[in-house]
Amino acid sequence: MASAGESGDGADGKGVTTITIISSDNEAFEVLEAAASMSLTIRHLIEDGCADGGIPLPNVTAGILAKVLEYCSKHVAAVAASSEAGSSSNAADAAAAPEKEEDLASFDKAFIDVEQDTLYDLLMAANYLEVKGLLDLACQKVADMIKGKTPDAIRQTFKIKNDFSPEQEEKIREENQWAFE
Amino acid sequence: MSLKSIVRELKEMRDGIGSMSRRGGGSDGRAGHGRAGSRHSWPGLWPEPQRQGQGQRQEGPQQQQGRWANLPPELLLDVIQRVEASEATWPARRQVVACAAVCRSWRDVTKEVVKTLEECGRITFPISLKQPGPRDHPVQCFVRRDRATSTYLLYLGLSPSLHGENDKLLLAARKVRRAARTSFVISLVSDDFTHSSSTYVGKLKPNFLGTKFTIFDSQPPPDAVVLPNNKPSKRKSKQVSPRLPLGNYNVTTVTYELTVLRNRGPRRMQCTMHSIPALCIQEGGKAPTPTGTIHSLDEQLSTLPASKGKEPAIEFSSTSLSADLSGPACTNEAPLVLKNKAPRWHEQLQCWCLNFRGRVTVASVKNFQLVASVDPSLNIPAVEQEKVILQFGKIGKDIFTMDYRYPLSAFQAFAICLTSFDTKPACE
């Protein structure tokens, strides 16, 4: 039995290569190489030939890794589908393209609608693994969480302590008074 | 090691070990991914020690510094850039100011993200009101006069919005009468005009005849030198300060002259901008641009020019910080002089006309347009000389528009417009 994870020899024998990624808590995830390569970090490791036997990620736990890989798989499938539709002469395929884009957008929206702790972990993982689309999605989500909030509300939401000196605090309060007038 | 692929339901995983754990580096001993990992910071795993400011607040249980406070700077930058880009207009723009008020790291990043008014065309912090406007297009504002309280309010926007809720108040001024003289006090808020208040931004004082006005800024303009007071009585004590304190700095002189037609013709206005060098209107020129907070001294002028011998370059009475430094706060170069564009007499309409491009719709002696008046020897191109740097005029009862651009700031523009309200009968 061919060991899954070796490039060029997919476990299903169809010529589709898969990669194994191992979380910090020793869970293994088998994914398409194309999906895993959405992470530049992982892609470089594959290119460097470090993928044999699986790629360990000491900084990402299983739960978050699963989420990240789900994102990557979904997006890679979407890219594949749209390029198929692009090269297909089938009018129905072409017509379905914008709909599929909408599907992806609503997937993303639901995907990033998570608890704050998870959002933080996803943000850090996307940054570390260099998954640009996910990083943009997570950063935008944080930006959206900030909008509409006063400084106090922002601090409460993100559990940030006010570390200004009393003098600075005074100036900043005036600044805010002017801004929120 | 089992390499069997495991796919779990997302919810299960989210409820389980969702947080980064310190345990378990790769169990197969494969450490050090070379390119990967080394360039990314992991503050969640290695928290920075808390910065201790003066007068540290008592840490309540709800205020523990969570990991969000230690977001890697590049991520915080990305997030705040997104907020700044999307909240471009007021009132939403206050969100950017809110970000700068969260904590020190957020403030640093926000200040880094927000460009000067000239660069980005957006008013963000109060200091934007003292920064030169953009070169390419004017900042369009309007002024509302309240006769009952002698208050003048400057708002950002083309004209008053329908319900007035979304109008952003930039500055407020109140005419104050002391003995026979009036002056205007300019403040960031509409309900506090005291000199000692931190919202005090500057003032405007006319001479007795109402033909000459001096505009005082509460902060010294950057790169300015204050010339010595020419009033010997103020030299109570000599004090050399390495930094100019908050006080009142003469930044502009506005004069009005009657023309030959006296009461029947337009007035002639001249503004000498002591703190703005004439050459700055050239392409590539730079007008003084303060940064930092509107009351901060740190980013302002910090050195005085060396003078001959050991005489201090300025003398400042230590008895009162709000003493007026009547000598102008100057640049070392020739200052920019603005003159009003002469209206043309329209024979058919029988009135004086200026092309306000639709921004002024009611005839009034208060209406004016200012352009630069430059010495030919400075070789400033004609196109720069023709630009209307400040335009002010009436659009309705007690409502005026004010459009200003580089190199004037909102504060200077507003103060100049206020002079238009206060000229005495000698000039009208």
Coordinates of C-alpha atoms in Angstrom, one line a residue, chain B:
Chain B
M1 CA 2.6 6.5 13.8
S2 CA -0.8 6.1 12.3
L3 CA -1.2 8.1 9.1
K4 CA -4.8 7.3 8.7
S5 CA -6.7 10.4 7.6
I6 CA -9.0 11.7 10.2
V7 CA -11.7 14.1 9.3
R8 CA -13.8 15.5 12.1
E9 CA -16.9 17.5 12.3
L10 CA -16.1 21.2 12.7
K11 CA -18.2 21.8 15.7
E12 CA -16.6 19.0 17.5
M13 CA -13.2 20.4 16.9
R14 CA -14.2 23.9 17.8
D15 CA -15.5 22.8 21.2
G16 CA -12.5 20.8 21.8
I17 CA -8.9 21.9 21.7
G18 CA -9.4 25.1 19.9
S19 CA -6.7 27.1 21.6
M20 CA -3.0 27.0 20.8
S21 CA -1.4 24.7 23.3
R22 CA 2.2 24.8 24.3
R23 CA 2.6 21.1 24.5
G24 CA 3.8 19.0 21.7
G25 CA 6.3 20.0 19.3
G26 CA 6.5 17.5 16.4
S27 CA 6.7 14.1 18.1
D28 CA 8.9 12.8 15.4
G29 CA 11.5 15.2 16.4
R30 CA 11.1 17.2 13.2
A31 CA 11.8 20.6 14.5
G32 CA 12.8 23.7 12.7
H33 CA 11.0 24.1 9.4
G34 CA 13.6 26.3 8.0
R35 CA 11.8 29.0 6.1
A36 CA 8.5 28.5 7.9
G37 CA 7.8 29.6 11.3
S38 CA 10.8 31.7 12.0
R39 CA 9.5 34.9 10.7
H40 CA 6.2 34.9 12.5
S41 CA 5.8 36.0 16.0
W42 CA 3.7 34.1 18.5
P43 CA 2.8 36.5 21.3
G44 CA 0.1 34.1 22.5
L45 CA 2.8 31.7 23.5
W46 CA 5.4 34.1 24.7
P47 CA 3.5 37.0 26.1
E48 CA 5.4 40.3 26.4
P49 CA 5.8 41.8 29.8
Q50 CA 3.2 44.5 30.5
R51 CA 4.4 48.1 30.0
Q52 CA 4.0 49.9 33.2
G53 CA 2.9 53.5 32.7
Q54 CA 2.7 56.1 35.4
G55 CA -0.3 55.9 37.6
Q56 CA -1.1 52.4 36.5
R57 CA -4.7 51.6 37.0
Q58 CA -5.8 49.1 39.5
E59 CA -6.3 45.9 37.5
G60 CA -9.8 44.7 37.9
P61 CA -10.8 41.1 37.1
Q62 CA -12.6 42.3 34.0
Q63 CA -9.6 44.1 32.7
Q64 CA -7.0 41.4 32.5
Q65 CA -4.8 42.0 29.5
G66 CA -5.9 39.3 27.1
R67 CA -4.0 38.0 24.1
W68 CA -5.7 40.4 21.7
A69 CA -3.7 43.1 23.3
N70 CA -0.5 41.5 22.1
L71 CA -1.6 40.9 18.5
P72 CA 1.5 40.9 16.3
P73 CA 2.1 44.4 14.9
E74 CA 1.7 43.4 11.3
L75 CA -1.8 42.0 12.0
L76 CA -2.8 45.0 14.0
L77 CA -1.6 47.2 11.2
D78 CA -3.6 45.2 8.7
V79 CA -6.8 45.5 10.8
I80 CA -6.5 49.2 11.5
Q81 CA -5.6 49.9 7.9
R82 CA -8.9 48.3 7.0
V83 CA -10.8 50.4 9.5
E84 CA -9.1 53.6 8.3
A85 CA -9.8 52.8 4.6
S86 CA -13.4 52.0 5.1
E87 CA -14.3 54.8 7.5
A88 CA -13.3 57.6 5.2
T89 CA -16.1 60.1 5.9
W90 CA -17.6 61.6 9.0
P91 CA -19.2 60.6 11.3
A92 CA -17.9 57.1 10.6
R93 CA -14.4 58.4 10.7
R94 CA -14.6 58.8 14.4
Q95 CA -14.0 55.1 14.5
V96 CA -10.4 55.7 13.6
V97 CA -10.1 58.1 16.5
A98 CA -11.6 55.4 18.7
C99 CA -9.0 52.9 17.7
A100 CA -6.3 55.4 18.7
A101 CA -7.8 55.6 22.2
V102 CA -7.8 51.9 23.0
C103 CA -4.3 51.4 24.3
R104 CA -0.8 52.4 23.5
S105 CA 0.0 49.9 20.9
W106 CA -3.2 50.6 19.1
R107 CA -2.6 54.3 19.3
D108 CA 0.9 53.9 17.8
V109 CA -0.3 51.8 14.9
T110 CA -3.3 54.1 14.2
K111 CA -1.1 57.2 14.2
E112 CA 1.2 55.4 11.7
V113 CA -1.7 54.5 9.5
V114 CA -3.3 57.9 9.3
K115 CA -1.7 60.3 6.9
T116 CA -1.6 64.0 7.1
L117 CA -4.6 66.0 5.6
E118 CA -2.5 67.0 2.7
E119 CA -1.6 63.4 1.8
C120 CA -4.9 61.7 2.2
G121 CA -7.5 64.5 2.1
R122 CA -9.3 63.3 5.2
I123 CA -9.7 65.1 8.5
T124 CA -9.1 62.5 11.2
F125 CA -7.7 63.8 14.5
P126 CA -8.0 67.4 15.9
I127 CA -4.5 68.0 14.7
S128 CA -5.8 67.7 11.1
L129 CA -7.3 71.1 11.8
K130 CA -3.9 72.6 12.0
Q131 CA -2.5 70.8 9.0
P132 CA -2.4 72.3 5.5
G133 CA -5.2 71.1 3.3
P134 CA -4.8 69.1 0.1
R135 CA -3.2 70.7 -2.9
D136 CA -5.5 69.4 -5.6
H137 CA -9.0 70.1 -4.3
P138 CA -10.3 72.3 -1.5
V139 CA -11.8 71.0 1.8
Q140 CA -15.4 72.1 1.7
C141 CA -16.9 73.4 4.9
F142 CA -19.7 75.6 6.1
V143 CA -20.1 78.1 8.9
R144 CA -23.3 78.6 10.9
R145 CA -23.7 81.8 12.8
D146 CA -25.8 82.0 15.9
R147 CA -26.5 85.6 16.5
A148 CA -28.0 85.1 19.9
T149 CA -24.9 83.7 21.4
S150 CA -22.4 85.3 19.0
T151 CA -21.2 81.8 18.2
Y152 CA -19.8 80.6 14.9
L153 CA -19.6 77.0 14.1
L154 CA -17.5 75.4 11.4
Y155 CA -18.7 72.1 10.0
L156 CA -17.2 69.8 7.5
G157 CA -19.5 69.3 4.5
L158 CA -20.9 71.1 1.5
S159 CA -23.8 72.6 3.3
P160 CA -26.0 71.8 6.3
S161 CA -27.5 68.3 6.0
L162 CA -31.2 68.0 6.3
H163 CA -31.4 67.0 9.9
G164 CA -28.1 68.2 10.9
E165 CA -27.2 65.0 12.8
N166 CA -24.4 63.9 10.5
D167 CA -22.7 67.3 10.3
K168 CA -19.2 67.1 11.7
L169 CA -18.3 70.1 13.9
L170 CA -14.7 71.0 13.4
L171 CA -14.2 74.3 15.3
A172 CA -16.3 76.8 17.2
A173 CA -15.7 80.5 17.8
R174 CA -17.4 82.9 20.1
K175 CA -17.2 86.7 20.0
V176 CA -16.2 87.9 23.4
R177 CA -16.5 91.5 24.5
R178 CA -14.0 93.0 27.0
A179 CA -14.3 96.7 27.6
A180 CA -14.5 98.3 24.2
R181 CA -12.8 95.5 22.4
T182 CA -14.1 92.3 21.0
S183 CA -12.1 89.2 20.2
F184 CA -13.0 85.8 19.0
V185 CA -12.0 82.7 21.0
I186 CA -11.7 79.5 19.0
S187 CA -12.3 76.1 20.5
L188 CA -12.7 72.5 19.5
V189 CA -16.1 72.4 21.2
S190 CA -19.1 74.6 21.1
D191 CA -19.7 74.9 24.8
D192 CA -16.3 75.8 26.2
F193 CA -14.4 78.9 25.3
T194 CA -12.2 79.4 28.3
H195 CA -8.5 80.1 27.6
S196 CA -7.3 77.6 30.1
S197 CA -9.4 74.8 28.7
S198 CA -7.7 72.1 26.8
T199 CA -10.1 72.6 24.0
Y200 CA -8.8 76.1 23.4
V201 CA -7.2 76.3 20.0
G202 CA -6.5 80.0 19.4
K203 CA -8.0 83.5 19.1
L204 CA -8.5 86.5 17.0
K205 CA -8.0 90.0 18.1
P206 CA -8.9 93.1 16.1
N207 CA -7.3 96.5 16.5
F208 CA -9.3 99.4 17.7
L209 CA -10.4 100.4 14.2
G210 CA -11.3 96.9 13.2
T211 CA -9.0 97.2 10.2
K212 CA -6.3 94.8 11.4
F213 CA -6.7 91.5 13.0
T214 CA -4.1 89.2 14.6
I215 CA -4.7 85.5 14.7
F216 CA -3.1 83.7 17.6
D217 CA -2.5 80.0 17.7
S218 CA -2.3 78.3 21.0
Q219 CA 0.5 76.1 19.7
P220 CA 3.7 77.3 18.1
P221 CA 3.7 76.2 14.5
P222 CA 6.4 73.7 13.7
D223 CA 9.7 75.2 12.5
A224 CA 8.7 78.6 13.7
V225 CA 10.9 81.1 15.4
V226 CA 9.3 83.6 17.7
L227 CA 10.7 87.0 17.4
P228 CA 11.2 89.0 20.6
N229 CA 8.4 91.0 22.0
N230 CA 8.7 94.6 21.1
K231 CA 7.0 95.7 24.3
P232 CA 9.7 96.2 27.0
S233 CA 7.1 96.1 29.7
K234 CA 6.6 92.4 29.2
R235 CA 10.2 91.6 30.0
K236 CA 9.5 90.7 33.6
S237 CA 11.9 87.8 33.8
K238 CA 14.2 86.1 31.4
Q239 CA 13.6 82.6 30.8
V240 CA 15.1 80.5 28.1
S241 CA 12.9 77.6 27.3
P242 CA 14.2 74.9 25.2
R243 CA 10.7 74.3 23.9
L244 CA 8.1 76.9 23.3
P245 CA 5.3 76.5 25.8
L246 CA 1.6 76.7 25.1
G247 CA 0.7 80.3 24.9
N248 CA -0.6 82.5 22.0
Y249 CA 1.5 82.7 18.9
N250 CA 0.9 85.3 16.4
V251 CA 0.5 83.3 13.2
T252 CA -1.3 85.6 10.8
T253 CA -2.1 89.3 10.4
V254 CA -5.2 90.2 8.4
T255 CA -5.7 93.8 7.2
Y256 CA -8.6 95.5 5.6
E257 CA -8.4 98.6 3.5
L258 CA -11.0 100.7 1.9
T259 CA -10.7 101.1 -1.8
V260 CA -11.2 104.3 -3.5
L261 CA -14.9 103.6 -3.7
R262 CA -15.1 103.5 0.1
N263 CA -18.5 102.3 1.2
R264 CA -19.7 101.4 -2.3
G265 CA -17.0 99.0 -3.3
P266 CA -15.4 95.8 -2.2
R267 CA -12.8 95.9 0.5
R268 CA -9.2 95.0 0.0
M269 CA -8.0 92.2 2.2
Q270 CA -4.4 91.1 2.9
C271 CA -3.3 88.2 5.0
T272 CA 0.3 87.8 6.0
M273 CA 0.8 84.2 7.0
H274 CA 3.8 84.5 9.3
S275 CA 4.3 80.8 9.7
I276 CA 4.0 79.8 6.1
P277 CA 6.9 80.5 3.7
A278 CA 5.8 81.9 0.4
L279 CA 7.8 79.4 -1.5
C280 CA 5.8 76.5 -0.1
I281 CA 3.2 76.9 -2.8
Q282 CA 5.7 75.9 -5.4
E283 CA 5.4 72.4 -6.6
G284 CA 7.2 70.2 -4.2
G285 CA 7.1 72.9 -1.5
K286 CA 6.2 71.9 2.0
A287 CA 4.1 74.0 4.4
P288 CA 4.6 73.4 8.1
T289 CA 2.6 70.4 9.2
P290 CA 2.2 69.7 12.8
T291 CA 1.8 66.1 13.9
G292 CA 1.1 64.6 17.3
T293 CA -1.8 65.8 19.4
I294 CA -3.3 69.2 19.2
H295 CA -1.8 70.1 22.6
S296 CA 1.3 68.1 22.5
L297 CA 4.6 69.9 22.7
D298 CA 6.8 66.9 21.9
E299 CA 6.6 66.9 18.2
Q300 CA 6.7 70.7 17.9
L301 CA 9.7 73.0 17.6
S302 CA 12.3 71.9 20.1
T303 CA 15.2 74.2 19.4
L304 CA 15.6 77.9 19.1
P305 CA 18.0 79.2 16.6
A306 CA 21.4 80.1 18.0
S307 CA 21.7 83.8 18.5
K308 CA 24.8 85.9 18.7
G309 CA 26.3 85.8 22.1
K310 CA 24.4 84.2 24.9
E311 CA 21.3 86.3 24.6
P312 CA 18.2 84.2 24.6
A313 CA 16.4 84.4 21.3
I314 CA 13.0 84.9 23.0
E315 CA 12.0 86.3 26.3
F316 CA 9.0 85.0 27.9
S317 CA 7.2 86.3 30.9
S318 CA 6.9 83.5 33.4
T319 CA 4.1 85.0 35.2
S320 CA 1.5 84.1 32.6
L321 CA 1.6 81.2 30.2
S322 CA -1.1 82.7 28.2
A323 CA 0.8 85.9 27.5
D324 CA 0.4 86.9 23.9
L325 CA 3.6 86.8 22.0
S326 CA 2.8 89.7 19.8
G327 CA 6.0 89.3 17.8
P328 CA 5.0 87.0 15.0
A329 CA 5.9 83.3 15.0
C330 CA 7.9 83.3 11.8
T331 CA 9.6 81.2 9.4
N332 CA 13.1 82.3 8.3
E333 CA 11.9 82.9 4.8
A334 CA 9.5 85.4 3.3
P335 CA 6.0 84.7 4.5
L336 CA 3.1 83.9 2.2
V337 CA 0.8 86.8 1.6
L338 CA -2.7 86.3 0.5
K339 CA -4.8 88.9 -1.2
N340 CA -8.4 88.9 -2.1
K341 CA -9.3 88.5 -5.7
A342 CA -10.7 91.7 -7.0
P343 CA -14.3 91.3 -8.2
R344 CA -15.3 92.6 -11.5
W345 CA -18.1 95.1 -12.0
H346 CA -21.0 93.5 -13.9
E347 CA -22.6 96.3 -15.8
Q348 CA -25.9 94.6 -16.5
L349 CA -26.4 93.1 -13.1
Q350 CA -25.0 96.3 -11.5
C351 CA -23.0 94.4 -8.9
W352 CA -19.5 93.2 -8.1
C353 CA -19.0 89.6 -9.2
L354 CA -16.6 86.8 -8.4
N355 CA -16.8 83.3 -9.7
F356 CA -17.5 81.2 -6.6
R357 CA -18.3 78.2 -8.7
G358 CA -21.7 77.8 -7.2
R359 CA -20.4 77.6 -3.6
V360 CA -21.6 81.1 -2.8
T361 CA -25.1 82.2 -3.7
V362 CA -26.0 85.3 -1.8
A363 CA -24.3 88.7 -2.4
S364 CA -22.6 90.0 0.7
V365 CA -19.7 92.2 1.5
K366 CA -18.4 89.4 3.5
N367 CA -17.8 87.2 0.5
F368 CA -14.2 86.9 -0.7
Q369 CA -11.7 84.8 -2.4
L370 CA -8.0 84.8 -1.4
V371 CA -5.1 84.0 -3.7
A372 CA -1.4 84.1 -3.2
S373 CA 0.3 87.4 -3.8
V374 CA 3.9 86.6 -4.6
D375 CA 7.0 88.6 -5.4
P376 CA 7.9 88.0 -9.0
S377 CA 11.4 87.3 -8.0
L378 CA 10.3 84.0 -6.4
N379 CA 9.4 82.6 -9.8
I380 CA 6.3 80.9 -8.7
P381 CA 4.3 79.6 -11.7
A382 CA 1.1 81.4 -12.7
V383 CA -1.1 78.4 -12.2
E384 CA -0.2 78.4 -8.5
Q385 CA -0.8 82.0 -8.2
E386 CA -4.3 81.7 -9.6
K387 CA -5.5 79.0 -7.3
V388 CA -8.1 80.2 -4.9
I389 CA -6.7 79.2 -1.5
L390 CA -9.6 80.4 0.6
Q391 CA -13.1 81.1 -0.4
F392 CA -15.9 82.3 1.9
G393 CA -19.4 83.4 1.2
K394 CA -23.0 83.4 2.1
I395 CA -25.5 80.9 1.0
G396 CA -28.4 81.7 3.3
K397 CA -29.4 83.4 6.5
D398 CA -26.6 82.9 8.9
I399 CA -25.1 80.1 6.7
F400 CA -21.8 80.5 4.9
T401 CA -19.5 78.2 3.0
M402 CA -15.8 78.1 3.5
D403 CA -13.5 76.2 1.1
Y404 CA -9.8 76.1 1.9
R405 CA -6.8 74.3 0.5
Y406 CA -3.1 74.0 0.8
P407 CA -1.2 75.6 2.4
L408 CA -3.9 76.9 4.8
S409 CA -5.2 74.8 7.6
A410 CA -8.8 74.7 8.8
F411 CA -7.9 76.8 11.8
Q412 CA -6.2 79.5 9.9
A413 CA -9.0 79.5 7.2
F414 CA -11.7 79.8 9.9
A415 CA -9.9 82.5 11.7
I416 CA -9.5 84.5 8.5
C417 CA -13.2 84.1 7.7
L418 CA -14.1 85.3 11.2
T419 CA -12.5 88.6 10.5
S420 CA -15.0 89.1 7.8
F421 CA -17.7 89.2 10.5
D422 CA -16.1 91.7 12.6
T423 CA -14.9 94.6 10.4
K424 CA -16.1 97.9 11.6
P425 CA -18.1 100.5 9.8
A426 CA -14.8 102.2 8.9
C427 CA -14.4 99.4 6.5
E428 CA -17.8 98.9 5.1

